[in-house]
mmCIF file of C-alpha atoms in Angstrom:
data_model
loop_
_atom_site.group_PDB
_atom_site.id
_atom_site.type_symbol
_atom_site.label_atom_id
_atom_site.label_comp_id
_atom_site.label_asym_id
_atom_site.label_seq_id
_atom_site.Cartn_x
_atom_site.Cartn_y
_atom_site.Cartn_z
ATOM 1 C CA UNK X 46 0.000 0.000 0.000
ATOM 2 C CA UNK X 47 1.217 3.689 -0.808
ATOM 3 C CA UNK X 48 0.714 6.054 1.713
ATOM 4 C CA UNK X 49 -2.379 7.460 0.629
ATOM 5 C CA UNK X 50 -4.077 4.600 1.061
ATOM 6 C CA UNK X 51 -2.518 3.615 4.863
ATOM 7 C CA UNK X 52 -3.818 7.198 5.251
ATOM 8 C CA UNK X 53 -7.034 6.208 4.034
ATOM 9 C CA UNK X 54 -7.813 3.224 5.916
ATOM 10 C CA UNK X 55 -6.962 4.393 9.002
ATOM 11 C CA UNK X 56 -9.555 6.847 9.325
ATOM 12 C CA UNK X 57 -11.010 7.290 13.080
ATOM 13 C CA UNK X 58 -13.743 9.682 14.498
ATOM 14 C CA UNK X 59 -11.855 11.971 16.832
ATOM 15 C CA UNK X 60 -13.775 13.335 20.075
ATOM 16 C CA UNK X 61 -11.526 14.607 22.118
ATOM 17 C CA UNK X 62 -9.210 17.353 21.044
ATOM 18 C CA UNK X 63 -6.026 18.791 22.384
ATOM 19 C CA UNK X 64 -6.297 22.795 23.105
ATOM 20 C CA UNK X 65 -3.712 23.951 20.394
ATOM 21 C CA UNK X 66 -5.085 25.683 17.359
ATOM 22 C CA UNK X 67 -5.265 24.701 13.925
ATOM 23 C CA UNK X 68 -3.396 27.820 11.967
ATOM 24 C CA UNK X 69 -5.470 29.969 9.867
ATOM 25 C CA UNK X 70 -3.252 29.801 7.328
ATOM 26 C CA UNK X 71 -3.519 25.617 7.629
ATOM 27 C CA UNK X 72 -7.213 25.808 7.699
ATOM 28 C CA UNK X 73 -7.630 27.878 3.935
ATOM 29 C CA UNK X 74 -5.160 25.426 2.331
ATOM 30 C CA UNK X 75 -7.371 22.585 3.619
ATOM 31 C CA UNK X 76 -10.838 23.955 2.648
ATOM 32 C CA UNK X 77 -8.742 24.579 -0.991
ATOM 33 C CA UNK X 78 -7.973 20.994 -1.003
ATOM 34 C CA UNK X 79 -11.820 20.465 -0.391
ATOM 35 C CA UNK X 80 -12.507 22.407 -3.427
ATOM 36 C CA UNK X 81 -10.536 20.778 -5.594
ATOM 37 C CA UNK X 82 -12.908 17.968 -5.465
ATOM 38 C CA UNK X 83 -14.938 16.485 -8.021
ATOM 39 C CA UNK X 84 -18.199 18.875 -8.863
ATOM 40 C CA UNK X 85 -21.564 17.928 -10.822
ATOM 41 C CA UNK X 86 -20.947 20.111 -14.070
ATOM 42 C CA UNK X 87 -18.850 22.456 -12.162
ATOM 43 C CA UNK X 88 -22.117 23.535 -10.115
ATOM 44 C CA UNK X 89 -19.859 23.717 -6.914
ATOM 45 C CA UNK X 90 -23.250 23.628 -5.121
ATOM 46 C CA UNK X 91 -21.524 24.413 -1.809
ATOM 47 C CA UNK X 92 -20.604 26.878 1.222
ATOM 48 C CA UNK X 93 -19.394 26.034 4.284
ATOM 49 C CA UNK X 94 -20.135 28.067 7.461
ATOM 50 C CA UNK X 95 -16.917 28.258 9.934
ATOM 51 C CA UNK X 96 -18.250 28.943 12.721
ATOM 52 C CA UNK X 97 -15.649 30.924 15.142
ATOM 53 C CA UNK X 98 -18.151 32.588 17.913
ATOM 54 C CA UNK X 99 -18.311 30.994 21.246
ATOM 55 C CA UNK X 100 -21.659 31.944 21.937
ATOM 56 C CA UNK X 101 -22.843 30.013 18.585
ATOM 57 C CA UNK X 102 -20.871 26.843 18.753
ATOM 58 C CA UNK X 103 -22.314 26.329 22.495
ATOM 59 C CA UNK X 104 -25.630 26.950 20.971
ATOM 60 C CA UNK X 105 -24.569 24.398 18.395
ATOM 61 C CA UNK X 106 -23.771 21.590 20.753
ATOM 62 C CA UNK X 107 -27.566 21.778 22.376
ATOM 63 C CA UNK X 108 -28.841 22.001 18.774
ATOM 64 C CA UNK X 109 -26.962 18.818 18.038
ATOM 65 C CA UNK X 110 -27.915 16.907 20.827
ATOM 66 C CA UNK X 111 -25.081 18.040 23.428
ATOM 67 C CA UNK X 112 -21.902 16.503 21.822
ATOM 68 C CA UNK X 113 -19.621 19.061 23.461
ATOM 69 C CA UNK X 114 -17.003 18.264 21.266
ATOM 70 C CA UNK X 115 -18.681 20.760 18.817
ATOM 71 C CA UNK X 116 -16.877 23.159 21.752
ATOM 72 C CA UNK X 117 -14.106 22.176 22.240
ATOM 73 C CA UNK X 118 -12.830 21.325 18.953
ATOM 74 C CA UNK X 119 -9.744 23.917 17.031
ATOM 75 C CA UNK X 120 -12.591 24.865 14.350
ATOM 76 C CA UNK X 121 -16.030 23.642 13.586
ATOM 77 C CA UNK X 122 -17.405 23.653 10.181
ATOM 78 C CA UNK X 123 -20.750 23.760 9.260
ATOM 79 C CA UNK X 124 -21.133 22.178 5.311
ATOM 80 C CA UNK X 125 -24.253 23.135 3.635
ATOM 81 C CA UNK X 126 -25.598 22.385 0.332
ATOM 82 C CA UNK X 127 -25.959 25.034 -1.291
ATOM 83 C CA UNK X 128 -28.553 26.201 -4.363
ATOM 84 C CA UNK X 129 -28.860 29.788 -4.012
ATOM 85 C CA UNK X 130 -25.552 30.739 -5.599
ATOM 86 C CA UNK X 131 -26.011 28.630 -9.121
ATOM 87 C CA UNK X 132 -29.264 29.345 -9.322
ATOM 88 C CA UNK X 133 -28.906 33.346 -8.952
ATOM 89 C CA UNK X 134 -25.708 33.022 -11.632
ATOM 90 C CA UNK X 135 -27.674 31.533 -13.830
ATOM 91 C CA UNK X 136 -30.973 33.953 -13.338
ATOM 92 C CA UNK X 137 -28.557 36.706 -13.940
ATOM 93 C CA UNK X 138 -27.957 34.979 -17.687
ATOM 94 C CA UNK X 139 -31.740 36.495 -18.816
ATOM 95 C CA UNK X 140 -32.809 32.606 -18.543
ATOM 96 C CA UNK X 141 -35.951 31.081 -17.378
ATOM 97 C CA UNK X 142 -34.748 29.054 -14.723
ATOM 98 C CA UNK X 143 -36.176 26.330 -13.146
ATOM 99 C CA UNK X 144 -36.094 25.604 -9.302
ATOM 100 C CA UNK X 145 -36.838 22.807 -6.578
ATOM 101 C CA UNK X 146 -36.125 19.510 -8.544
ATOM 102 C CA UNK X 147 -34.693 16.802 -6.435
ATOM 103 C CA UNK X 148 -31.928 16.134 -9.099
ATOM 104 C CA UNK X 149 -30.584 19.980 -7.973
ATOM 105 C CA UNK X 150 -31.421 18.627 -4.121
ATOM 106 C CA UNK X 151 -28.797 15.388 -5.039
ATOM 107 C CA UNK X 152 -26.352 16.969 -6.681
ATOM 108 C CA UNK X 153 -25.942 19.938 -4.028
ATOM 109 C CA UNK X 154 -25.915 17.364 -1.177
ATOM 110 C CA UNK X 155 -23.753 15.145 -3.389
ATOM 111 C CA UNK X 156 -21.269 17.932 -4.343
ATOM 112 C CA UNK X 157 -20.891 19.211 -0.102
ATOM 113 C CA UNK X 158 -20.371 15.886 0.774
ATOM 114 C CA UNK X 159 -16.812 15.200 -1.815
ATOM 115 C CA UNK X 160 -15.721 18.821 -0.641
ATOM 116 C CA UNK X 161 -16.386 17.787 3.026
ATOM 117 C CA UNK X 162 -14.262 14.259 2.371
ATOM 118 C CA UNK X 163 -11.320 16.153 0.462
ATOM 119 C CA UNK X 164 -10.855 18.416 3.748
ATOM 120 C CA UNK X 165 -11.264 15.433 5.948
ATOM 121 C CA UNK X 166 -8.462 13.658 4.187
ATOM 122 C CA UNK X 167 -6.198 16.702 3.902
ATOM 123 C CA UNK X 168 -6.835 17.221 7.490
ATOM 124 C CA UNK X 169 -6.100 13.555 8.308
ATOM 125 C CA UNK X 170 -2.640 14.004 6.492
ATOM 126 C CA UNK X 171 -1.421 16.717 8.517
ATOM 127 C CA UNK X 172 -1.788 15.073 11.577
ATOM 128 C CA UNK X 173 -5.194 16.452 12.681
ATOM 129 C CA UNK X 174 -8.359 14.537 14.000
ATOM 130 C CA UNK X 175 -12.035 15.100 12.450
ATOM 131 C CA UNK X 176 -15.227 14.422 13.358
ATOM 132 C CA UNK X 177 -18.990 14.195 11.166
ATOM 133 C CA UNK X 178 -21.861 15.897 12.789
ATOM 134 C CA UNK X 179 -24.904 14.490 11.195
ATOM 135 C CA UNK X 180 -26.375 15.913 14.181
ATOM 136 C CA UNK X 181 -27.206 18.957 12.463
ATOM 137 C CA UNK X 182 -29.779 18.175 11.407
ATOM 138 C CA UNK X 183 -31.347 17.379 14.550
ATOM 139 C CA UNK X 184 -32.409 21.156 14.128
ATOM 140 C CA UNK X 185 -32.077 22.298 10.769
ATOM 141 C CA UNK X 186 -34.135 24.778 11.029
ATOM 142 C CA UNK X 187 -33.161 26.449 14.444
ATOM 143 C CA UNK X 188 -29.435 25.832 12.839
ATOM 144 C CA UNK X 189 -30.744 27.805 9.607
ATOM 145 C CA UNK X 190 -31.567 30.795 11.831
ATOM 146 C CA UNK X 191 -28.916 30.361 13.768
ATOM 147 C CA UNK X 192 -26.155 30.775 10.998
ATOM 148 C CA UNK X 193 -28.625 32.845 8.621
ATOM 149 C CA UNK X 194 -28.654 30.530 6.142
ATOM 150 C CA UNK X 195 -30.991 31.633 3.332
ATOM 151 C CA UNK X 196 -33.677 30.209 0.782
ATOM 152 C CA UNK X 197 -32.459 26.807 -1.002
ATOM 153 C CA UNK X 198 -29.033 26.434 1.202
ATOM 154 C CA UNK X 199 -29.625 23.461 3.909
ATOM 155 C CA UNK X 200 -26.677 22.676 6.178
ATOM 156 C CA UNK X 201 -25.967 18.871 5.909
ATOM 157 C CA UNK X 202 -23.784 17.774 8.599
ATOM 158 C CA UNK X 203 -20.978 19.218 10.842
ATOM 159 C CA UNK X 204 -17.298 18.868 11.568
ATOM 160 C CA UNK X 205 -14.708 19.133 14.078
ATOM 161 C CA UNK X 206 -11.465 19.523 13.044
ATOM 162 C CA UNK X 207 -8.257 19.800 15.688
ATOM 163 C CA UNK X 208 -5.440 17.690 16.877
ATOM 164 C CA UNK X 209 -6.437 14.278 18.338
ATOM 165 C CA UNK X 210 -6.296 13.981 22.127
ATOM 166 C CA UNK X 211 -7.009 10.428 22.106
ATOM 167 C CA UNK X 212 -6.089 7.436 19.971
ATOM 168 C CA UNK X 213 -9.550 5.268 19.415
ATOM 169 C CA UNK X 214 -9.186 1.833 17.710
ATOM 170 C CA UNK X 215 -9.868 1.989 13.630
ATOM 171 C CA UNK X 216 -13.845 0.695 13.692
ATOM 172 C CA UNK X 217 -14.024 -2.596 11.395
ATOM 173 C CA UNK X 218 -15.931 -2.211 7.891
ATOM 174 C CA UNK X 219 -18.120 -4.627 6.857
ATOM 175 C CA UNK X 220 -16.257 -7.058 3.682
ATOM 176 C CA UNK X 221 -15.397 -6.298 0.401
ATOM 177 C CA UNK X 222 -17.838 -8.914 -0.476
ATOM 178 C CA UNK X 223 -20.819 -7.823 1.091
ATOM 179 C CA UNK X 224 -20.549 -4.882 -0.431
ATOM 180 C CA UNK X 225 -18.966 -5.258 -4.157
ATOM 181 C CA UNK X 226 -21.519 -7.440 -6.405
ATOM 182 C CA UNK X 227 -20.654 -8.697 -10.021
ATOM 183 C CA UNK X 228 -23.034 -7.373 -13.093
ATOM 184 C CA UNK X 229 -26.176 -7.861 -10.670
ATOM 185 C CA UNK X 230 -27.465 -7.198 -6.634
ATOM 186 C CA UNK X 231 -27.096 -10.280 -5.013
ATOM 187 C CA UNK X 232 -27.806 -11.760 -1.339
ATOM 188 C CA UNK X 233 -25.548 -10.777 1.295
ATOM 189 C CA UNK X 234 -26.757 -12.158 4.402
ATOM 190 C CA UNK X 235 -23.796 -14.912 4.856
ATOM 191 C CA UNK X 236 -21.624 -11.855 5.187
ATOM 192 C CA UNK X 237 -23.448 -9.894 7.493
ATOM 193 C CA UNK X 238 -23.925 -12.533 10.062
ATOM 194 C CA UNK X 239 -19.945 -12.787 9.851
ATOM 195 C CA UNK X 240 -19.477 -9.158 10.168
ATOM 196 C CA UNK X 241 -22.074 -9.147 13.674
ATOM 197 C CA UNK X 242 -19.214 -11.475 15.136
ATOM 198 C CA UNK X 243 -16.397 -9.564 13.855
ATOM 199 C CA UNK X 244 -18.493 -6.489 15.105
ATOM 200 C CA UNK X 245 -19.439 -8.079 18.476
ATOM 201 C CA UNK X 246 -15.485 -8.872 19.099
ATOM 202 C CA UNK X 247 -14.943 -5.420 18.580
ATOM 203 C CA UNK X 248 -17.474 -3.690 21.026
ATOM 204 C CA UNK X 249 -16.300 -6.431 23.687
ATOM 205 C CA UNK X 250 -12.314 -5.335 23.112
ATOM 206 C CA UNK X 251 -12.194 -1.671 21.973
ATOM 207 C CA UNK X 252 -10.621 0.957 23.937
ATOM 208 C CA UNK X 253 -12.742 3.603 25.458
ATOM 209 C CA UNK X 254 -15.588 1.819 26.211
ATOM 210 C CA UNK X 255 -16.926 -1.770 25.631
ATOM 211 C CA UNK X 256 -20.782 -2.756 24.910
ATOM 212 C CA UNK X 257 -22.144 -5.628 23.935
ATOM 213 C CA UNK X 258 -23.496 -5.856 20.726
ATOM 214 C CA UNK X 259 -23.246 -6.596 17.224
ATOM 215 C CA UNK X 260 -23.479 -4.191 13.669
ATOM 216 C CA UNK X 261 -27.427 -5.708 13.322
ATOM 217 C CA UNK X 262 -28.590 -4.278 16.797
ATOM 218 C CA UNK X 263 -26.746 -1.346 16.401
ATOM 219 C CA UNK X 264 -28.577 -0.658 13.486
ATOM 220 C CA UNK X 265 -31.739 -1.370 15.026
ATOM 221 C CA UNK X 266 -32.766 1.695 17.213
ATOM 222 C CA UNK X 267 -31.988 4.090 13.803
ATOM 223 C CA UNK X 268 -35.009 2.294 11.592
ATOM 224 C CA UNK X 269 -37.405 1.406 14.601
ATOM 225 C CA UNK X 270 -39.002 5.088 13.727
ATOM 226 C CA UNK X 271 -39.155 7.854 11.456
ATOM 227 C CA UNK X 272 -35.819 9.344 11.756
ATOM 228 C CA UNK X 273 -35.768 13.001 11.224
ATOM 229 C CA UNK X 274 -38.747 13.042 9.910
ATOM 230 C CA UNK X 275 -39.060 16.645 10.021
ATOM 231 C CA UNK X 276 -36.494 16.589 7.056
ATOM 232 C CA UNK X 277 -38.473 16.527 4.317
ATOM 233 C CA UNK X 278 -41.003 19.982 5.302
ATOM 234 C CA UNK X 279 -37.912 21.243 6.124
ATOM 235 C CA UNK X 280 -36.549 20.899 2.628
ATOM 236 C CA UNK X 281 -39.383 22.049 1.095
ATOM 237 C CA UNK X 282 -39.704 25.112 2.877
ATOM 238 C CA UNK X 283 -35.891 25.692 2.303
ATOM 239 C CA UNK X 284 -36.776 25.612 -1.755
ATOM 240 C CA UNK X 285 -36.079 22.388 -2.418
ATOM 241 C CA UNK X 286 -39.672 21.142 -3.414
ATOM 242 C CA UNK X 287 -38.305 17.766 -4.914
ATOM 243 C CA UNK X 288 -40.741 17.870 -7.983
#
């Protein structure tokens, strides 16, 4: 293996942050990196919120359901998908334009999310720690207000970015098999019922905190109800109408 891919695969959410600061300087090159990534017909349906006020990113760890590390981390980014910008460009062509279809939905969320892996890899190789904060949307709307984010721009997750103050064990991933099927979808369940032992083994062994459990019943509590399911009015008030 080169060492991008070492770097790659040995990717772990970071929670607990040293108090040193990420340079400014540091921080531009990496959201740079992040736009170097891959964008649906050079849309770059993006904008990311940095978020540098106390008083908001303590408001931002209630909103997200208390993970303090939203606090306590160097920087916090906010990444938001973002319509508004494209679609005003090309109003300001004399064009009819159309607004609200899912496929601009997908590619906004889509083209936030490679931007938002770029810096999270770029961050990785300089020795920093970051963590996803899909908790955002816990609150998308009080998070909207909060950060003033306007008609047909949705935030999409979070993350903390700073130098690791801990050194968690890399979480398994379920096989290449399970996941990579030849010319048609095929049954995986042989595979899964290996990867809830090799998932139980490492709940039972992992540093900072053991549980026992498996990658099934993990996955239980998050479709036993209508997750988020305030999502969808949500996007539809923000402009994104999914027609």
């Amino acid at each position: 293996m080169n060492d991008t891919i070492k770097l790659l695969k040995s990717h772990r959410s970071i929670r607990k942050f040293e108090e040193r600061k990420v340079s400014p300087e540091l921080l531009i090159e990496l959201i740079r990196t992040g736009q170097a990534a891959a964008t649906s017909s050079h849309i770059q349906a993006y904008s990311i919120i940095h978020v540098t006020d106390k008083h908001l990113r303590d408001q931002l760890v209630e909103l997200t359901g208390g993970q303090k590390y939203v606090a306590s981390s160097s920087d916090f980014l906010v990444f938001c998908a973002d319509m508004k910008r494209p679609l005003e460009a090309a109003r300001s062509t004399g064009e009819n334009v159309v607004s609200g279809m899912t496929e601009q939905l997908l590619v906004a969320t889509v083209d936030v999310s490679l931007v938002a892996q770029n810096i999270a890899i770029a961050a990785e190789s300089e020795g920093l720690g970051i963590c996803y904060i899909g908790g955002i949307r816990n609150n998308p709307q009080a998070v909207s207000e909060l950060l003033s984010l306007p008609h047909h721009v949705y935030p999409v997750f979070g993350m903390c970015i700073g130098y690791p103050a801990q050194d968690p064990d890399i979480k398994p991933r379920l096989p290449v098999e399970a996941i990579v099927k030849k010319n048609r979808y095929s049954d995986d369940s042989e595979h899964v019922n290996a990867f809830n032992l090799t998932m139980h083994h490492y709940y039972q062994t992992r540093k900072g905190g053991n549980k026992v459990s498996d990658w099934s019943q993990s996955l239980a509590p998050l479709f036993n109800q209508k997750l988020r399911s305030h999502m969808q009015e949500f996007l539809i008030d923000k402009g994104f109408e999914m027609k």
